[in-house]
Amino acid sequence: MNTTAHILLEWSPEAVVFDCDGTLMDSERHWREARNRAFREYGLQPPPGFAEQATGLHYEDCGRLMARSVHKPELAEGLTAALLDHFLELVTDDPVTMPGAVRIVRLLSARLPLAVASNCPRVVVEGSLERAGLRTHFRHIVAPDTGDRLRPKPYPDLYAEAARLCGVRPHRALAVEDSQTGVEAARRAGMRVLGVGPRPPGDGAAVRADLWLPALDAPELLAWAHSPGTPGPAPEP
Protein backbone atom coordinates (compact mmCIF):
# COMPACT_ATOMS: atom_id res chain seq x y z
CA MET A 1 0.00 0.00 0.00
CA ASN A 2 1.45 3.39 -0.93
CA THR A 3 1.65 6.36 1.44
CA THR A 4 -1.39 8.12 -0.01
CA ALA A 5 -3.49 4.98 0.32
CA HIS A 6 -2.37 4.46 3.90
CA ILE A 7 -3.29 8.04 4.79
CA LEU A 8 -6.70 7.74 3.11
CA LEU A 9 -7.63 4.66 5.13
CA GLU A 10 -6.59 6.35 8.36
CA TRP A 11 -8.90 9.28 7.61
CA SER A 12 -12.53 9.40 8.76
CA PRO A 13 -14.64 11.48 6.38
CA GLU A 14 -17.76 13.24 7.57
CA ALA A 15 -19.87 11.78 4.74
CA VAL A 16 -19.50 9.22 1.97
CA VAL A 17 -21.01 9.67 -1.48
CA PHE A 18 -21.28 6.60 -3.72
CA ASP A 19 -21.69 6.32 -7.45
CA CYS A 20 -24.38 3.77 -8.36
CA ASP A 21 -23.76 2.00 -11.69
CA GLY A 22 -20.74 -0.26 -11.47
CA THR A 23 -20.03 0.83 -7.88
CA LEU A 24 -23.07 -0.22 -5.84
CA MET A 25 -25.13 -1.94 -8.53
CA ASP A 26 -23.85 -4.33 -11.16
CA SER A 27 -25.69 -2.41 -13.86
CA GLU A 28 -22.81 -1.40 -16.12
CA ARG A 29 -23.33 -4.72 -17.90
CA HIS A 30 -26.93 -3.66 -18.48
CA TRP A 31 -25.76 -0.39 -20.04
CA ARG A 32 -23.41 -2.33 -22.32
CA GLU A 33 -26.19 -4.64 -23.45
CA ALA A 34 -28.60 -1.70 -23.82
CA ARG A 35 -26.09 0.09 -26.06
CA ASN A 36 -25.66 -3.04 -28.17
CA ARG A 37 -29.42 -3.47 -28.50
CA ALA A 38 -29.89 0.19 -29.44
CA PHE A 39 -27.21 -0.06 -32.11
CA ARG A 40 -28.80 -3.24 -33.50
CA GLU A 41 -32.23 -1.61 -33.50
CA TYR A 42 -30.83 0.84 -36.05
CA GLY A 43 -28.90 -1.79 -37.98
CA LEU A 44 -25.56 -0.60 -36.63
CA GLN A 45 -22.56 -2.09 -34.85
CA PRO A 46 -20.64 -0.38 -32.01
CA PRO A 47 -17.15 0.60 -33.14
CA PRO A 48 -14.11 -1.02 -31.47
CA GLY A 49 -13.39 0.40 -28.02
CA PHE A 50 -16.78 2.08 -27.70
CA ALA A 51 -17.63 0.42 -24.36
CA GLU A 52 -14.61 2.04 -22.68
CA GLN A 53 -15.49 5.46 -24.10
CA ALA A 54 -19.10 5.21 -22.89
CA THR A 55 -18.55 3.97 -19.33
CA GLY A 56 -19.91 6.40 -16.75
CA LEU A 57 -21.49 8.83 -19.21
CA HIS A 58 -24.96 10.26 -18.72
CA TYR A 59 -27.30 8.38 -21.04
CA GLU A 60 -28.02 11.48 -23.15
CA ASP A 61 -24.30 12.11 -23.63
CA CYS A 62 -23.91 8.43 -24.44
CA GLY A 63 -26.67 8.56 -27.06
CA ARG A 64 -24.97 11.50 -28.75
CA LEU A 65 -21.63 9.69 -28.60
CA MET A 66 -23.22 6.60 -30.14
CA ALA A 67 -24.50 8.66 -33.06
CA ARG A 68 -21.17 10.43 -33.59
CA SER A 69 -19.22 7.17 -33.37
CA VAL A 70 -21.06 5.77 -36.40
CA HIS A 71 -21.02 9.14 -38.22
CA LYS A 72 -24.80 9.51 -38.05
CA PRO A 73 -25.42 12.53 -35.78
CA GLU A 74 -29.02 12.71 -37.00
CA LEU A 75 -29.73 9.49 -35.04
CA ALA A 76 -28.74 10.95 -31.66
CA GLU A 77 -32.29 11.42 -30.36
CA GLY A 78 -33.48 8.01 -31.48
CA LEU A 79 -30.44 6.15 -30.16
CA THR A 80 -30.73 7.96 -26.82
CA ALA A 81 -34.38 6.96 -26.41
CA ALA A 82 -33.67 3.36 -27.44
CA LEU A 83 -30.73 3.17 -25.05
CA LEU A 84 -32.80 4.26 -22.05
CA ASP A 85 -35.73 1.99 -22.95
CA HIS A 86 -33.51 -1.09 -23.23
CA PHE A 87 -31.64 -0.25 -20.02
CA LEU A 88 -34.82 0.19 -18.00
CA GLU A 89 -36.07 -3.18 -19.18
CA LEU A 90 -32.81 -4.93 -18.32
CA VAL A 91 -32.22 -3.33 -14.91
CA THR A 92 -35.81 -3.95 -13.81
CA ASP A 93 -35.55 -7.64 -14.65
CA ASP A 94 -32.14 -8.26 -13.07
CA PRO A 95 -30.98 -5.90 -10.27
CA VAL A 96 -27.72 -7.18 -8.77
CA THR A 97 -25.41 -5.52 -6.23
CA MET A 98 -21.65 -5.37 -6.64
CA PRO A 99 -19.56 -7.61 -4.33
CA GLY A 100 -19.35 -6.10 -0.86
CA ALA A 101 -21.82 -3.28 -1.59
CA VAL A 102 -24.49 -4.31 0.90
CA ARG A 103 -22.02 -4.92 3.71
CA ILE A 104 -20.01 -1.70 3.29
CA VAL A 105 -23.14 0.45 2.99
CA ARG A 106 -24.68 -1.02 6.14
CA LEU A 107 -21.45 -0.57 8.09
CA LEU A 108 -20.93 3.04 7.04
CA SER A 109 -24.55 4.16 7.34
CA ALA A 110 -24.49 3.28 11.03
CA ARG A 111 -22.11 6.18 11.69
CA LEU A 112 -21.99 8.50 8.68
CA PRO A 113 -24.43 10.27 6.37
CA LEU A 114 -24.42 8.53 2.99
CA ALA A 115 -25.56 9.78 -0.39
CA VAL A 116 -25.57 8.61 -3.99
CA ALA A 117 -24.45 10.77 -6.91
CA SER A 118 -25.37 9.12 -10.21
CA ASN A 119 -25.65 10.03 -13.88
CA CYS A 120 -28.69 7.73 -14.11
CA PRO A 121 -32.24 9.12 -13.88
CA ARG A 122 -33.22 9.41 -10.24
CA VAL A 123 -36.15 6.98 -10.58
CA VAL A 124 -33.77 4.30 -11.89
CA VAL A 125 -31.32 4.78 -9.02
CA GLU A 126 -34.01 4.75 -6.36
CA GLY A 127 -35.70 1.70 -7.86
CA SER A 128 -32.43 -0.24 -8.07
CA LEU A 129 -31.45 0.57 -4.49
CA GLU A 130 -34.95 -0.23 -3.24
CA ARG A 131 -34.92 -3.66 -4.86
CA ALA A 132 -31.46 -4.29 -3.41
CA GLY A 133 -32.64 -3.35 0.11
CA LEU A 134 -30.25 -0.38 0.29
CA ARG A 135 -32.44 2.68 -0.26
CA THR A 136 -33.06 3.40 3.43
CA HIS A 137 -29.31 3.63 4.11
CA PHE A 138 -28.93 6.73 1.93
CA ARG A 139 -30.09 10.13 3.11
CA HIS A 140 -29.90 11.68 -0.33
CA ILE A 141 -30.00 10.60 -3.98
CA VAL A 142 -28.62 13.14 -6.45
CA ALA A 143 -29.01 12.78 -10.22
CA PRO A 144 -29.05 15.28 -13.10
CA ASP A 145 -32.85 15.37 -12.89
CA THR A 146 -32.85 16.01 -9.11
CA GLY A 147 -32.90 19.79 -9.22
CA ASP A 148 -32.35 22.83 -11.36
CA ARG A 149 -29.40 22.81 -13.71
CA LEU A 150 -27.37 20.01 -12.18
CA ARG A 151 -24.94 18.95 -14.88
CA PRO A 152 -23.96 15.27 -15.21
CA LYS A 153 -20.51 13.90 -14.52
CA PRO A 154 -17.72 14.72 -15.38
CA TYR A 155 -18.99 18.10 -14.15
CA PRO A 156 -18.68 18.41 -10.36
CA ASP A 157 -22.32 19.42 -9.75
CA LEU A 158 -23.70 16.09 -8.52
CA TYR A 159 -20.93 15.51 -5.99
CA ALA A 160 -20.96 19.10 -4.80
CA GLU A 161 -24.74 18.93 -4.27
CA ALA A 162 -24.51 15.58 -2.47
CA ALA A 163 -21.94 16.96 -0.03
CA ARG A 164 -24.09 20.06 0.53
CA LEU A 165 -27.17 17.96 1.28
CA CYS A 166 -25.15 15.86 3.73
CA GLY A 167 -24.17 19.08 5.50
CA VAL A 168 -20.42 18.81 4.91
CA ARG A 169 -17.85 20.64 2.85
CA PRO A 170 -16.64 18.64 -0.16
CA HIS A 171 -13.10 18.21 1.15
CA ARG A 172 -14.56 16.50 4.24
CA ALA A 173 -16.43 13.91 2.14
CA LEU A 174 -15.25 10.76 0.39
CA ALA A 175 -16.47 9.77 -3.08
CA VAL A 176 -16.55 6.11 -4.14
CA GLU A 177 -16.33 5.60 -7.91
CA ASP A 178 -15.61 3.05 -10.61
CA SER A 179 -15.15 5.16 -13.75
CA GLN A 180 -12.82 7.81 -15.07
CA THR A 181 -15.80 10.10 -15.67
CA GLY A 182 -16.92 9.80 -12.05
CA VAL A 183 -13.45 10.17 -10.55
CA GLU A 184 -12.97 13.37 -12.52
CA ALA A 185 -16.32 14.74 -11.32
CA ALA A 186 -15.54 14.03 -7.66
CA ARG A 187 -12.06 15.51 -7.86
CA ARG A 188 -13.39 18.64 -9.52
CA ALA A 189 -15.88 18.95 -6.66
CA GLY A 190 -12.96 18.94 -4.21
CA MET A 191 -13.53 15.47 -2.77
CA ARG A 192 -11.17 12.63 -1.95
CA VAL A 193 -11.85 9.60 -4.14
CA LEU A 194 -11.75 5.87 -3.61
CA GLY A 195 -11.79 3.93 -6.87
CA VAL A 196 -13.19 0.39 -6.88
CA GLY A 197 -13.41 -2.40 -9.42
CA PRO A 198 -11.30 -3.01 -12.51
CA ARG A 199 -8.92 -0.14 -13.10
CA PRO A 200 -9.98 1.87 -16.17
CA PRO A 201 -7.64 1.63 -19.15
CA GLY A 202 -4.78 4.12 -19.13
CA ASP A 203 -3.58 6.04 -16.12
CA GLY A 204 -6.16 8.82 -15.89
CA ALA A 205 -8.68 7.63 -13.30
CA ALA A 206 -6.23 5.47 -11.37
CA VAL A 207 -3.89 8.42 -10.92
CA ARG A 208 -6.68 10.87 -10.03
CA ALA A 209 -8.15 8.56 -7.37
CA ASP A 210 -6.45 8.63 -3.97
CA LEU A 211 -6.65 4.85 -3.77
CA TRP A 212 -7.86 2.10 -6.10
CA LEU A 213 -9.11 -1.22 -4.70
CA PRO A 214 -10.40 -4.26 -6.60
CA ALA A 215 -13.84 -4.32 -4.93
CA LEU A 216 -15.94 -3.02 -2.05
CA ASP A 217 -15.22 -6.22 -0.13
CA ALA A 218 -11.45 -5.64 -0.15
CA PRO A 219 -10.18 -6.63 3.33
CA GLU A 220 -8.50 -3.29 4.03
CA LEU A 221 -11.67 -1.39 3.14
CA LEU A 222 -13.85 -3.57 5.36
CA ALA A 223 -11.37 -3.12 8.22
CA TRP A 224 -11.59 0.65 7.73
CA ALA A 225 -15.41 0.53 7.70
CA HIS A 226 -15.47 -1.52 10.91
CA SER A 227 -13.18 0.97 12.64
CA PRO A 228 -15.18 3.49 14.71
CA GLY A 229 -12.77 6.32 13.85
CA THR A 230 -13.24 10.01 14.45
CA PRO A 231 -13.06 12.76 11.87
CA GLY A 232 -9.52 13.99 11.48
CA PRO A 233 -7.60 16.25 9.10
CA ALA A 234 -8.17 15.41 5.46
CA PRO A 235 -5.13 13.82 3.84
CA GLU A 236 -2.98 16.17 1.80
CA PRO A 237 -3.20 15.83 -2.01
Coordinates of C-alpha atoms in Angstrom, one line a residue:
M1 CA 0.0 0.0 0.0
N2 CA 1.5 3.4 -0.9
T3 CA 1.7 6.4 1.4
T4 CA -1.4 8.1 0.0
A5 CA -3.5 5.0 0.3
H6 CA -2.4 4.5 3.9
I7 CA -3.3 8.0 4.8
L8 CA -6.7 7.7 3.1
L9 CA -7.6 4.7 5.1
E10 CA -6.6 6.4 8.4
W11 CA -8.9 9.3 7.6
S12 CA -12.5 9.4 8.8
P13 CA -14.6 11.5 6.4
E14 CA -17.8 13.2 7.6
A15 CA -19.9 11.8 4.7
V16 CA -19.5 9.2 2.0
V17 CA -21.0 9.7 -1.5
F18 CA -21.3 6.6 -3.7
D19 CA -21.7 6.3 -7.4
C20 CA -24.4 3.8 -8.4
D21 CA -23.8 2.0 -11.7
G22 CA -20.7 -0.3 -11.5
T23 CA -20.0 0.8 -7.9
L24 CA -23.1 -0.2 -5.8
M25 CA -25.1 -1.9 -8.5
D26 CA -23.8 -4.3 -11.2
S27 CA -25.7 -2.4 -13.9
E28 CA -22.8 -1.4 -16.1
R29 CA -23.3 -4.7 -17.9
H30 CA -26.9 -3.7 -18.5
W31 CA -25.8 -0.4 -20.0
R32 CA -23.4 -2.3 -22.3
E33 CA -26.2 -4.6 -23.5
A34 CA -28.6 -1.7 -23.8
R35 CA -26.1 0.1 -26.1
N36 CA -25.7 -3.0 -28.2
R37 CA -29.4 -3.5 -28.5
A38 CA -29.9 0.2 -29.4
F39 CA -27.2 -0.1 -32.1
R40 CA -28.8 -3.2 -33.5
E41 CA -32.2 -1.6 -33.5
Y42 CA -30.8 0.8 -36.0
G43 CA -28.9 -1.8 -38.0
L44 CA -25.6 -0.6 -36.6
Q45 CA -22.6 -2.1 -34.8
P46 CA -20.6 -0.4 -32.0
P47 CA -17.1 0.6 -33.1
P48 CA -14.1 -1.0 -31.5
G49 CA -13.4 0.4 -28.0
F50 CA -16.8 2.1 -27.7
A51 CA -17.6 0.4 -24.4
E52 CA -14.6 2.0 -22.7
Q53 CA -15.5 5.5 -24.1
A54 CA -19.1 5.2 -22.9
T55 CA -18.6 4.0 -19.3
G56 CA -19.9 6.4 -16.7
L57 CA -21.5 8.8 -19.2
H58 CA -25.0 10.3 -18.7
Y59 CA -27.3 8.4 -21.0
E60 CA -28.0 11.5 -23.2
D61 CA -24.3 12.1 -23.6
C62 CA -23.9 8.4 -24.4
G63 CA -26.7 8.6 -27.1
R64 CA -25.0 11.5 -28.7
L65 CA -21.6 9.7 -28.6
M66 CA -23.2 6.6 -30.1
A67 CA -24.5 8.7 -33.1
R68 CA -21.2 10.4 -33.6
S69 CA -19.2 7.2 -33.4
V70 CA -21.1 5.8 -36.4
H71 CA -21.0 9.1 -38.2
K72 CA -24.8 9.5 -38.1
P73 CA -25.4 12.5 -35.8
E74 CA -29.0 12.7 -37.0
L75 CA -29.7 9.5 -35.0
A76 CA -28.7 10.9 -31.7
E77 CA -32.3 11.4 -30.4
G78 CA -33.5 8.0 -31.5
L79 CA -30.4 6.2 -30.2
T80 CA -30.7 8.0 -26.8
A81 CA -34.4 7.0 -26.4
A82 CA -33.7 3.4 -27.4
L83 CA -30.7 3.2 -25.0
L84 CA -32.8 4.3 -22.1
D85 CA -35.7 2.0 -23.0
H86 CA -33.5 -1.1 -23.2
F87 CA -31.6 -0.3 -20.0
L88 CA -34.8 0.2 -18.0
E89 CA -36.1 -3.2 -19.2
L90 CA -32.8 -4.9 -18.3
V91 CA -32.2 -3.3 -14.9
T92 CA -35.8 -4.0 -13.8
D93 CA -35.6 -7.6 -14.7
D94 CA -32.1 -8.3 -13.1
P95 CA -31.0 -5.9 -10.3
V96 CA -27.7 -7.2 -8.8
T97 CA -25.4 -5.5 -6.2
M98 CA -21.7 -5.4 -6.6
P99 CA -19.6 -7.6 -4.3
G100 CA -19.3 -6.1 -0.9
A101 CA -21.8 -3.3 -1.6
V102 CA -24.5 -4.3 0.9
R103 CA -22.0 -4.9 3.7
I104 CA -20.0 -1.7 3.3
V105 CA -23.1 0.5 3.0
R106 CA -24.7 -1.0 6.1
L107 CA -21.4 -0.6 8.1
L108 CA -20.9 3.0 7.0
S109 CA -24.5 4.2 7.3
A110 CA -24.5 3.3 11.0
R111 CA -22.1 6.2 11.7
L112 CA -22.0 8.5 8.7
P113 CA -24.4 10.3 6.4
L114 CA -24.4 8.5 3.0
A115 CA -25.6 9.8 -0.4
V116 CA -25.6 8.6 -4.0
A117 CA -24.4 10.8 -6.9
S118 CA -25.4 9.1 -10.2
N119 CA -25.7 10.0 -13.9
C120 CA -28.7 7.7 -14.1
P121 CA -32.2 9.1 -13.9
R122 CA -33.2 9.4 -10.2
V123 CA -36.1 7.0 -10.6
V124 CA -33.8 4.3 -11.9
V125 CA -31.3 4.8 -9.0
E126 CA -34.0 4.7 -6.4
G127 CA -35.7 1.7 -7.9
S128 CA -32.4 -0.2 -8.1
L129 CA -31.5 0.6 -4.5
E130 CA -34.9 -0.2 -3.2
R131 CA -34.9 -3.7 -4.9
A132 CA -31.5 -4.3 -3.4
G133 CA -32.6 -3.3 0.1
L134 CA -30.2 -0.4 0.3
R135 CA -32.4 2.7 -0.3
T136 CA -33.1 3.4 3.4
H137 CA -29.3 3.6 4.1
F138 CA -28.9 6.7 1.9
R139 CA -30.1 10.1 3.1
H140 CA -29.9 11.7 -0.3
I141 CA -30.0 10.6 -4.0
V142 CA -28.6 13.1 -6.4
A143 CA -29.0 12.8 -10.2
P144 CA -29.0 15.3 -13.1
D145 CA -32.8 15.4 -12.9
T146 CA -32.9 16.0 -9.1
G147 CA -32.9 19.8 -9.2
D148 CA -32.3 22.8 -11.4
R149 CA -29.4 22.8 -13.7
L150 CA -27.4 20.0 -12.2
R151 CA -24.9 19.0 -14.9
P152 CA -24.0 15.3 -15.2
K153 CA -20.5 13.9 -14.5
P154 CA -17.7 14.7 -15.4
Y155 CA -19.0 18.1 -14.2
P156 CA -18.7 18.4 -10.4
D157 CA -22.3 19.4 -9.7
L158 CA -23.7 16.1 -8.5
Y159 CA -20.9 15.5 -6.0
A160 CA -21.0 19.1 -4.8
E161 CA -24.7 18.9 -4.3
A162 CA -24.5 15.6 -2.5
A163 CA -21.9 17.0 0.0
R164 CA -24.1 20.1 0.5
L165 CA -27.2 18.0 1.3
C166 CA -25.1 15.9 3.7
G167 CA -24.2 19.1 5.5
V168 CA -20.4 18.8 4.9
R169 CA -17.8 20.6 2.9
P170 CA -16.6 18.6 -0.2
H171 CA -13.1 18.2 1.1
R172 CA -14.6 16.5 4.2
A173 CA -16.4 13.9 2.1
L174 CA -15.2 10.8 0.4
A175 CA -16.5 9.8 -3.1
V176 CA -16.5 6.1 -4.1
E177 CA -16.3 5.6 -7.9
D178 CA -15.6 3.0 -10.6
S179 CA -15.1 5.2 -13.7
Q180 CA -12.8 7.8 -15.1
T181 CA -15.8 10.1 -15.7
G182 CA -16.9 9.8 -12.0
V183 CA -13.5 10.2 -10.6
E184 CA -13.0 13.4 -12.5
A185 CA -16.3 14.7 -11.3
A186 CA -15.5 14.0 -7.7
R187 CA -12.1 15.5 -7.9
R188 CA -13.4 18.6 -9.5
A189 CA -15.9 19.0 -6.7
G190 CA -13.0 18.9 -4.2
M191 CA -13.5 15.5 -2.8
R192 CA -11.2 12.6 -2.0
V193 CA -11.8 9.6 -4.1
L194 CA -11.7 5.9 -3.6
G195 CA -11.8 3.9 -6.9
V196 CA -13.2 0.4 -6.9
G197 CA -13.4 -2.4 -9.4
P198 CA -11.3 -3.0 -12.5
R199 CA -8.9 -0.1 -13.1
P200 CA -10.0 1.9 -16.2
P201 CA -7.6 1.6 -19.1
G202 CA -4.8 4.1 -19.1
D203 CA -3.6 6.0 -16.1
G204 CA -6.2 8.8 -15.9
A205 CA -8.7 7.6 -13.3
A206 CA -6.2 5.5 -11.4
V207 CA -3.9 8.4 -10.9
R208 CA -6.7 10.9 -10.0
A209 CA -8.1 8.6 -7.4
D210 CA -6.4 8.6 -4.0
L211 CA -6.7 4.9 -3.8
W212 CA -7.9 2.1 -6.1
L213 CA -9.1 -1.2 -4.7
P214 CA -10.4 -4.3 -6.6
A215 CA -13.8 -4.3 -4.9
L216 CA -15.9 -3.0 -2.0
D217 CA -15.2 -6.2 -0.1
A218 CA -11.5 -5.6 -0.2
P219 CA -10.2 -6.6 3.3
E220 CA -8.5 -3.3 4.0
L221 CA -11.7 -1.4 3.1
L222 CA -13.8 -3.6 5.4
A223 CA -11.4 -3.1 8.2
W224 CA -11.6 0.7 7.7
A225 CA -15.4 0.5 7.7
H226 CA -15.5 -1.5 10.9
S227 CA -13.2 1.0 12.6
P228 CA -15.2 3.5 14.7
G229 CA -12.8 6.3 13.9
T230 CA -13.2 10.0 14.5
P231 CA -13.1 12.8 11.9
G232 CA -9.5 14.0 11.5
P233 CA -7.6 16.3 9.1
A234 CA -8.2 15.4 5.5
P235 CA -5.1 13.8 3.8
E236 CA -3.0 16.2 1.8
P237 CA -3.2 15.8 -2.0

